[in-house]
PDB file of C-alpha atoms in Angstrom:
ATOM      1  CA  MET A   1      16.800  -9.630  11.033  1.00 92.00           C
ATOM      2  CA  ALA A   2      14.537  -8.913   8.053  1.00 93.00           C
ATOM      3  CA  PHE A   3      16.677 -11.133   5.801  1.00 95.00           C
ATOM      4  CA  ARG A   4      16.500 -14.047   8.244  1.00 95.00           C
ATOM      5  CA  THR A   5      12.756 -13.621   8.621  1.00 96.00           C
ATOM      6  CA  GLY A   6      12.311 -13.579   4.856  1.00 95.00           C
ATOM      7  CA  GLY A   7      14.549 -16.614   4.469  1.00 95.00           C
ATOM      8  CA  HIS A   8      12.499 -18.545   7.006  1.00 95.00           C
ATOM      9  CA  VAL A   9       9.251 -17.661   5.250  1.00 96.00           C
ATOM     10  CA  ALA A  10      10.713 -18.481   1.827  1.00 93.00           C
ATOM     11  CA  ALA A  11      11.775 -21.932   3.021  1.00 92.00           C
ATOM     12  CA  LEU A  12       8.291 -22.655   4.320  1.00 92.00           C
ATOM     13  CA  ALA A  13       6.757 -21.307   1.115  1.00 92.00           C
ATOM     14  CA  ASP A  14       8.888 -23.747  -0.860  1.00 90.00           C
ATOM     15  CA  CYS A  15       7.641 -26.635   1.268  1.00 87.00           C
ATOM     16  CA  LEU A  16       4.035 -25.624   0.746  1.00 86.00           C
ATOM     17  CA  HIS A  17       4.222 -24.811  -2.948  1.00 81.00           C
ATOM     18  CA  ARG A  18       6.633 -26.272  -5.490  1.00 72.00           C
ATOM     19  CA  ASP A  19       4.265 -26.461  -8.413  1.00 62.00           C
ATOM     20  CA  SER A  20       5.794 -23.595 -10.372  1.00 57.00           C
ATOM     21  CA  GLU A  21       9.292 -22.363 -11.199  1.00 59.00           C
ATOM     22  CA  SER A  22       8.105 -18.757 -11.404  1.00 58.00           C
ATOM     23  CA  PRO A  23       7.149 -16.857  -8.242  1.00 67.00           C
ATOM     24  CA  ASP A  24       3.405 -16.798  -7.570  1.00 85.00           C
ATOM     25  CA  ASN A  25       1.377 -14.408  -5.468  1.00 91.00           C
ATOM     26  CA  TRP A  26       0.456 -15.578  -1.999  1.00 95.00           C
ATOM     27  CA  THR A  27      -1.798 -12.629  -1.191  1.00 96.00           C
ATOM     28  CA  TYR A  28      -4.835 -10.913  -2.731  1.00 96.00           C
ATOM     29  CA  VAL A  29      -6.947  -7.927  -1.701  1.00 95.00           C
ATOM     30  CA  LEU A  30     -10.728  -8.203  -1.948  1.00 95.00           C
ATOM     31  CA  PRO A  31     -12.399  -4.778  -1.778  1.00 94.00           C
ATOM     32  CA  GLY A  32     -15.835  -4.419  -0.246  1.00 93.00           C
ATOM     33  CA  VAL A  33     -15.732  -7.779   1.559  1.00 94.00           C
ATOM     34  CA  GLY A  34     -16.294  -8.001   5.313  1.00 94.00           C
ATOM     35  CA  GLU A  35     -14.299 -10.204   7.672  1.00 95.00           C
ATOM     36  CA  ALA A  36     -17.281 -12.247   8.872  1.00 95.00           C
ATOM     37  CA  ALA A  37     -18.491 -12.977   5.339  1.00 95.00           C
ATOM     38  CA  ALA A  38     -14.988 -13.936   4.188  1.00 96.00           C
ATOM     39  CA  THR A  39     -14.505 -16.240   7.174  1.00 95.00           C
ATOM     40  CA  ALA A  40     -17.745 -18.087   6.368  1.00 95.00           C
ATOM     41  CA  ILE A  41     -16.831 -18.427   2.680  1.00 94.00           C
ATOM     42  CA  LEU A  42     -13.388 -19.792   3.483  1.00 94.00           C
ATOM     43  CA  SER A  43     -14.816 -22.269   5.974  1.00 92.00           C
ATOM     44  CA  ASP A  44     -17.221 -23.672   3.372  1.00 91.00           C
ATOM     45  CA  PHE A  45     -14.475 -23.777   0.750  1.00 90.00           C
ATOM     46  CA  HIS A  46     -12.109 -25.733   2.998  1.00 87.00           C
ATOM     47  CA  LYS A  47     -14.777 -28.293   3.831  1.00 84.00           C
ATOM     48  CA  GLN A  48     -15.153 -29.074   0.130  1.00 83.00           C
ATOM     49  CA  ASN A  49     -11.512 -28.815  -0.902  1.00 77.00           C
ATOM     50  CA  VAL A  50      -8.827 -30.518   1.173  1.00 59.00           C
ATOM     51  CA  ARG A  51      -5.250 -31.345   0.244  1.00 55.00           C
ATOM     52  CA  LYS A  52      -2.508 -32.912   2.323  1.00 50.00           C
ATOM     53  CA  ASN A  53       1.095 -31.779   2.165  1.00 47.00           C
ATOM     54  CA  SER A  54       3.592 -34.387   3.346  1.00 45.00           C
ATOM     55  CA  ARG A  55       6.574 -32.076   2.651  1.00 48.00           C
ATOM     56  CA  LEU A  56       5.806 -30.225   5.880  1.00 44.00           C
ATOM     57  CA  GLU A  57       7.124 -33.172   7.859  1.00 44.00           C
ATOM     58  CA  LEU A  58      10.566 -32.420   6.420  1.00 41.00           C
ATOM     59  CA  TYR A  59      10.254 -28.840   7.661  1.00 42.00           C
ATOM     60  CA  GLY A  60       9.417 -29.943  11.174  1.00 44.00           C
ATOM     61  CA  ILE A  61       5.761 -28.886  11.145  1.00 45.00           C
ATOM     62  CA  ASP A  62       3.312 -31.324  12.667  1.00 45.00           C
ATOM     63  CA  PHE A  63      -0.442 -30.768  12.464  1.00 42.00           C
ATOM     64  CA  GLY A  64      -1.266 -34.238  13.737  1.00 43.00           C
ATOM     65  CA  GLN A  65      -4.218 -35.626  11.816  1.00 40.00           C
ATOM     66  CA  ASN A  66      -5.167 -32.224  10.398  1.00 42.00           C
ATOM     67  CA  THR A  67      -2.364 -31.810   7.853  1.00 41.00           C
ATOM     68  CA  THR A  68      -4.791 -30.165   5.418  1.00 74.00           C
ATOM     69  CA  LEU A  69      -4.632 -27.034   7.565  1.00 84.00           C
ATOM     70  CA  ALA A  70      -1.313 -26.130   5.956  1.00 86.00           C
ATOM     71  CA  SER A  71      -2.994 -25.776   2.563  1.00 88.00           C
ATOM     72  CA  HIS A  72      -5.763 -23.477   3.813  1.00 91.00           C
ATOM     73  CA  ALA A  73      -6.333 -19.957   2.599  1.00 94.00           C
ATOM     74  CA  TYR A  74      -6.626 -17.471   5.464  1.00 96.00           C
ATOM     75  CA  ILE A  75      -7.347 -13.834   6.242  1.00 97.00           C
ATOM     76  CA  SER A  76      -4.011 -12.079   6.676  1.00 97.00           C
ATOM     77  CA  ALA A  77      -5.192  -8.477   6.924  1.00 96.00           C
ATOM     78  CA  VAL A  78      -8.359  -6.506   7.588  1.00 95.00           C
ATOM     79  CA  THR A  79      -9.219  -2.914   6.712  1.00 91.00           C
ATOM     80  CA  SER A  80     -12.387  -0.877   7.142  1.00 89.00           C
ATOM     81  CA  SER A  81     -13.347  -1.497   3.500  1.00 90.00           C
ATOM     82  CA  SER A  82     -11.647  -4.728   2.424  1.00 93.00           C
ATOM     83  CA  ILE A  83      -9.991  -7.930   3.518  1.00 94.00           C
ATOM     84  CA  VAL A  84      -6.750  -9.568   2.427  1.00 96.00           C
ATOM     85  CA  ILE A  85      -6.597 -13.318   1.815  1.00 97.00           C
ATOM     86  CA  SER A  86      -3.354 -15.286   1.716  1.00 97.00           C
ATOM     87  CA  GLY A  87      -2.424 -18.908   1.196  1.00 95.00           C
ATOM     88  CA  PRO A  88      -0.584 -21.323  -1.098  1.00 92.00           C
ATOM     89  CA  PRO A  89      -0.974 -20.145  -4.719  1.00 92.00           C
ATOM     90  CA  ALA A  90      -2.626 -23.396  -5.806  1.00 89.00           C
ATOM     91  CA  THR A  91      -5.256 -23.009  -3.097  1.00 90.00           C
ATOM     92  CA  LEU A  92      -5.907 -19.372  -3.998  1.00 93.00           C
ATOM     93  CA  LYS A  93      -6.270 -20.190  -7.693  1.00 91.00           C
ATOM     94  CA  LEU A  94      -8.865 -22.832  -6.857  1.00 90.00           C
ATOM     95  CA  LEU A  95     -10.636 -20.497  -4.423  1.00 92.00           C
ATOM     96  CA  PHE A  96     -10.939 -17.577  -6.834  1.00 93.00           C
ATOM     97  CA  SER A  97     -11.780 -19.751  -9.843  1.00 91.00           C
ATOM     98  CA  SER A  98     -14.813 -21.000  -7.906  1.00 87.00           C
ATOM     99  CA  LYS A  99     -16.260 -17.451  -8.005  1.00 87.00           C
ATOM    100  CA  THR A 100     -17.294 -17.630  -4.360  1.00 88.00           C
ATOM    101  CA  PHE A 101     -16.446 -13.933  -3.947  1.00 92.00           C
ATOM    102  CA  ASP A 102     -18.297 -11.234  -5.863  1.00 90.00           C
ATOM    103  CA  ALA A 103     -15.288  -8.910  -5.591  1.00 91.00           C
ATOM    104  CA  GLN A 104     -12.438  -9.128  -8.079  1.00 93.00           C
ATOM    105  CA  PRO A 105      -9.272 -10.251  -6.199  1.00 95.00           C
ATOM    106  CA  MET A 106      -6.286  -7.960  -6.689  1.00 94.00           C
ATOM    107  CA  PRO A 107      -2.840  -9.569  -6.289  1.00 94.00           C
ATOM    108  CA  ILE A 108      -0.088  -7.918  -4.298  1.00 91.00           C
ATOM    109  CA  PRO A 109       3.585  -9.033  -4.478  1.00 90.00           C
ATOM    110  CA  VAL A 110       3.857 -11.289  -1.438  1.00 93.00           C
ATOM    111  CA  ARG A 111       5.784 -14.536  -2.045  1.00 92.00           C
ATOM    112  CA  GLY A 112       5.238 -16.498   1.139  1.00 95.00           C
ATOM    113  CA  PRO A 113       3.029 -17.098   4.189  1.00 96.00           C
ATOM    114  CA  TYR A 114       3.020 -14.131   6.568  1.00 97.00           C
ATOM    115  CA  HIS A 115       0.470 -13.418   9.313  1.00 97.00           C
ATOM    116  CA  ALA A 116      -0.360 -17.126   9.472  1.00 96.00           C
ATOM    117  CA  ALA A 117      -0.837 -18.284  13.069  1.00 94.00           C
ATOM    118  CA  HIS A 118      -1.754 -21.820  11.961  1.00 92.00           C
ATOM    119  CA  LEU A 119       1.677 -22.278  10.345  1.00 93.00           C
ATOM    120  CA  TYR A 120       3.840 -20.942  13.169  1.00 93.00           C
ATOM    121  CA  THR A 121       2.395 -22.580  16.258  1.00 87.00           C
ATOM    122  CA  GLY A 122       5.848 -23.341  17.630  1.00 87.00           C
ATOM    123  CA  LEU A 123       7.422 -19.991  16.781  1.00 90.00           C
ATOM    124  CA  ASN A 124      10.997 -19.735  18.072  1.00 93.00           C
ATOM    125  CA  ALA A 125      12.235 -16.203  17.470  1.00 94.00           C
ATOM    126  CA  GLU A 126      15.652 -16.868  18.938  1.00 93.00           C
ATOM    127  CA  LYS A 127      16.252 -19.720  16.489  1.00 94.00           C
ATOM    128  CA  ILE A 128      14.886 -17.906  13.433  1.00 95.00           C
ATOM    129  CA  LEU A 129      16.817 -14.698  14.109  1.00 94.00           C
ATOM    130  CA  HIS A 130      19.915 -16.316  15.685  1.00 94.00           C
ATOM    131  CA  LEU A 131      19.497 -14.066  18.698  1.00 93.00           C
ATOM    132  CA  LYS A 132      21.837 -16.177  20.822  1.00 92.00           C
ATOM    133  CA  ASP A 133      24.638 -15.878  18.294  1.00 92.00           C
ATOM    134  CA  PRO A 134      27.506 -14.025  20.063  1.00 92.00           C
ATOM    135  CA  ARG A 135      27.851 -11.695  17.083  1.00 91.00           C
ATOM    136  CA  VAL A 136      24.182 -10.750  17.265  1.00 91.00           C
ATOM    137  CA  GLN A 137      24.367 -10.259  21.018  1.00 89.00           C
ATOM    138  CA  GLN A 138      27.394  -8.051  20.563  1.00 89.00           C
ATOM    139  CA  VAL A 139      25.488  -5.816  18.141  1.00 87.00           C
ATOM    140  CA  PHE A 140      22.411  -5.474  20.298  1.00 85.00           C
ATOM    141  CA  GLY A 141      24.061  -5.639  23.698  1.00 78.00           C
ATOM    142  CA  ASN A 142      22.000  -3.459  26.017  1.00 80.00           C
ATOM    143  CA  ALA A 143      20.597  -1.377  23.153  1.00 86.00           C
ATOM    144  CA  LYS A 144      17.167   0.150  23.685  1.00 89.00           C
ATOM    145  CA  PRO A 145      14.621   1.447  21.141  1.00 90.00           C
ATOM    146  CA  LYS A 146      15.098   5.170  20.448  1.00 88.00           C
ATOM    147  CA  CYS A 147      11.635   5.882  19.059  1.00 88.00           C
ATOM    148  CA  GLN A 148       8.116   4.513  19.380  1.00 89.00           C
ATOM    149  CA  LEU A 149       6.950   1.746  17.064  1.00 93.00           C
ATOM    150  CA  MET A 150       3.313   0.914  16.452  1.00 94.00           C
ATOM    151  CA  SER A 151       2.006  -2.633  16.226  1.00 96.00           C
ATOM    152  CA  CYS A 152       0.115  -3.236  12.982  1.00 94.00           C
ATOM    153  CA  THR A 153      -2.090  -5.771  14.753  1.00 95.00           C
ATOM    154  CA  THR A 154      -3.298  -3.586  17.630  1.00 95.00           C
ATOM    155  CA  GLY A 155      -2.718   0.009  16.547  1.00 94.00           C
ATOM    156  CA  ALA A 156      -0.972   0.582  19.884  1.00 95.00           C
ATOM    157  CA  TRP A 157       2.667   1.273  20.648  1.00 94.00           C
ATOM    158  CA  TYR A 158       4.956  -1.604  21.513  1.00 96.00           C
ATOM    159  CA  SER A 159       5.894  -1.453  25.186  1.00 95.00           C
ATOM    160  CA  GLU A 160       9.106  -3.510  25.036  1.00 93.00           C
ATOM    161  CA  LYS A 161      12.077  -1.762  26.615  1.00 91.00           C
ATOM    162  CA  SER A 162      14.951  -3.665  24.977  1.00 91.00           C
ATOM    163  CA  SER A 163      15.735  -3.988  21.278  1.00 91.00           C
ATOM    164  CA  THR A 164      15.821  -7.784  21.479  1.00 92.00           C
ATOM    165  CA  ALA A 165      12.387  -7.976  23.103  1.00 93.00           C
ATOM    166  CA  LEU A 166      11.009  -5.534  20.535  1.00 94.00           C
ATOM    167  CA  ILE A 167      12.358  -7.584  17.622  1.00 95.00           C
ATOM    168  CA  LYS A 168      10.753 -10.729  19.058  1.00 95.00           C
ATOM    169  CA  SER A 169       7.381  -8.994  19.300  1.00 96.00           C
ATOM    170  CA  VAL A 170       7.627  -7.630  15.775  1.00 96.00           C
ATOM    171  CA  LEU A 171       8.486 -11.087  14.434  1.00 97.00           C
ATOM    172  CA  ARG A 172       5.512 -12.588  16.242  1.00 97.00           C
ATOM    173  CA  ASP A 173       3.210 -10.003  14.671  1.00 97.00           C
ATOM    174  CA  VAL A 174       4.723 -10.467  11.202  1.00 97.00           C
ATOM    175  CA  LEU A 175       4.383 -14.245  11.237  1.00 97.00           C
ATOM    176  CA  THR A 176       1.373 -15.030  13.423  1.00 97.00           C
ATOM    177  CA  LYS A 177      -0.939 -12.033  13.770  1.00 97.00           C
ATOM    178  CA  THR A 178      -3.563 -10.707  11.367  1.00 97.00           C
ATOM    179  CA  LEU A 179      -2.863  -7.172  10.204  1.00 95.00           C
ATOM    180  CA  GLN A 180      -5.569  -4.809  11.499  1.00 95.00           C
ATOM    181  CA  LEU A 181      -4.987  -1.795   9.293  1.00 91.00           C
ATOM    182  CA  HIS A 182      -8.079   0.054  10.491  1.00 91.00           C
ATOM    183  CA  LYS A 183      -6.631  -0.063  14.010  1.00 93.00           C
ATOM    184  CA  VAL A 184      -3.364   1.312  12.681  1.00 91.00           C
ATOM    185  CA  LEU A 185      -5.248   4.215  11.113  1.00 88.00           C
ATOM    186  CA  GLU A 186      -7.091   4.861  14.372  1.00 91.00           C
ATOM    187  CA  GLY A 187      -3.800   4.822  16.262  1.00 91.00           C
ATOM    188  CA  CYS A 188      -2.243   7.280  13.805  1.00 88.00           C
ATOM    189  CA  VAL A 189      -5.235   9.614  14.042  1.00 88.00           C
ATOM    190  CA  LEU A 190      -5.051   9.557  17.829  1.00 89.00           C
ATOM    191  CA  LYS A 191      -1.347  10.343  17.716  1.00 88.00           C
ATOM    192  CA  ALA A 192      -1.941  13.161  15.238  1.00 86.00           C
ATOM    193  CA  GLN A 193      -4.663  14.690  17.405  1.00 88.00           C
ATOM    194  CA  ASN A 194      -2.246  14.901  20.311  1.00 87.00           C
ATOM    195  CA  TYR A 195       0.627  16.230  18.185  1.00 87.00           C
ATOM    196  CA  ARG A 196       1.521  19.864  18.775  1.00 88.00           C
ATOM    197  CA  GLY A 197       4.493  20.300  16.422  1.00 87.00           C
ATOM    198  CA  PRO A 198       4.486  22.758  13.473  1.00 88.00           C
ATOM    199  CA  LYS A 199       4.729  20.040  10.797  1.00 85.00           C
ATOM    200  CA  CYS A 200       4.861  16.264  10.280  1.00 80.00           C
ATOM    201  CA  LEU A 201       6.933  14.192   7.846  1.00 80.00           C
ATOM    202  CA  VAL A 202       5.238  11.134   6.289  1.00 77.00           C
ATOM    203  CA  ILE A 203       7.555   8.639   4.583  1.00 76.00           C
ATOM    204  CA  LYS A 204       6.190   5.720   2.568  1.00 72.00           C
ATOM    205  CA  PHE A 205       7.949   2.369   2.358  1.00 71.00           C
ATOM    206  CA  GLY A 206       7.437  -0.006  -0.546  1.00 64.00           C
ATOM    207  CA  GLU A 207       5.686   0.324  -3.882  1.00 62.00           C
ATOM    208  CA  ASP A 208       2.103  -0.594  -2.971  1.00 58.00           C
ATOM    209  CA  TYR A 209       0.781   2.776  -1.871  1.00 56.00           C
ATOM    210  CA  PRO A 210      -0.603   5.155  -4.515  1.00 54.00           C
ATOM    211  CA  GLU A 211       0.310   8.813  -4.238  1.00 57.00           C
ATOM    212  CA  HIS A 212      -3.242   9.941  -3.450  1.00 49.00           C
ATOM    213  CA  VAL A 213      -3.239   7.771  -0.299  1.00 54.00           C
ATOM    214  CA  ILE A 214      -0.083   9.452   0.946  1.00 53.00           C
ATOM    215  CA  GLY A 215      -1.569  12.832   0.054  1.00 56.00           C
ATOM    216  CA  ASN A 216      -4.714  12.139   2.050  1.00 53.00           C
ATOM    217  CA  ILE A 217      -2.663  11.204   5.085  1.00 55.00           C
TER     218      ILE A 217
END
């Protein structure tokens, strides 16, 4: 499921950005910037810098008259002390070269458009993940989630009862919802306050989290 999701995003990334043979960053962290201020800055930037992308027609994406929307930078994640901005690399280079943000943008290794509601208006999870494929249905069958999973957009637990429904919800969050990491932290704190076990195991995934962050948790 993760491979098919990544393949779908990679294909869209290729449609939006073919200006470089080497992989470019699609996402940057801006510390000390609030969501409201970033939204206003991006709005002004887009009014002054517009670029159409006819390749999207080949990918089956139709924005009507507003095809410039596909080239927009957007807020993909929010924390209590920073925001994360994503978008086509060419757009981000123009945005940050304009010095509209006082904060120094820090790149993170994301190579395509995630958490982008404006790009996935017609999201079809069954098509992307091949959920109607007999082989996929055989694997999932009547399988049910065995442990709780928290949504990174709400900080609450997913309520889906079947594995297929859960995967659809996760895909929707991954592709169309803004990450709300402060809500995730609040949800984890609430869970920890109600935990009565003798110890807790914290496992990190990926390379983006420094050791002192894990230690603080």
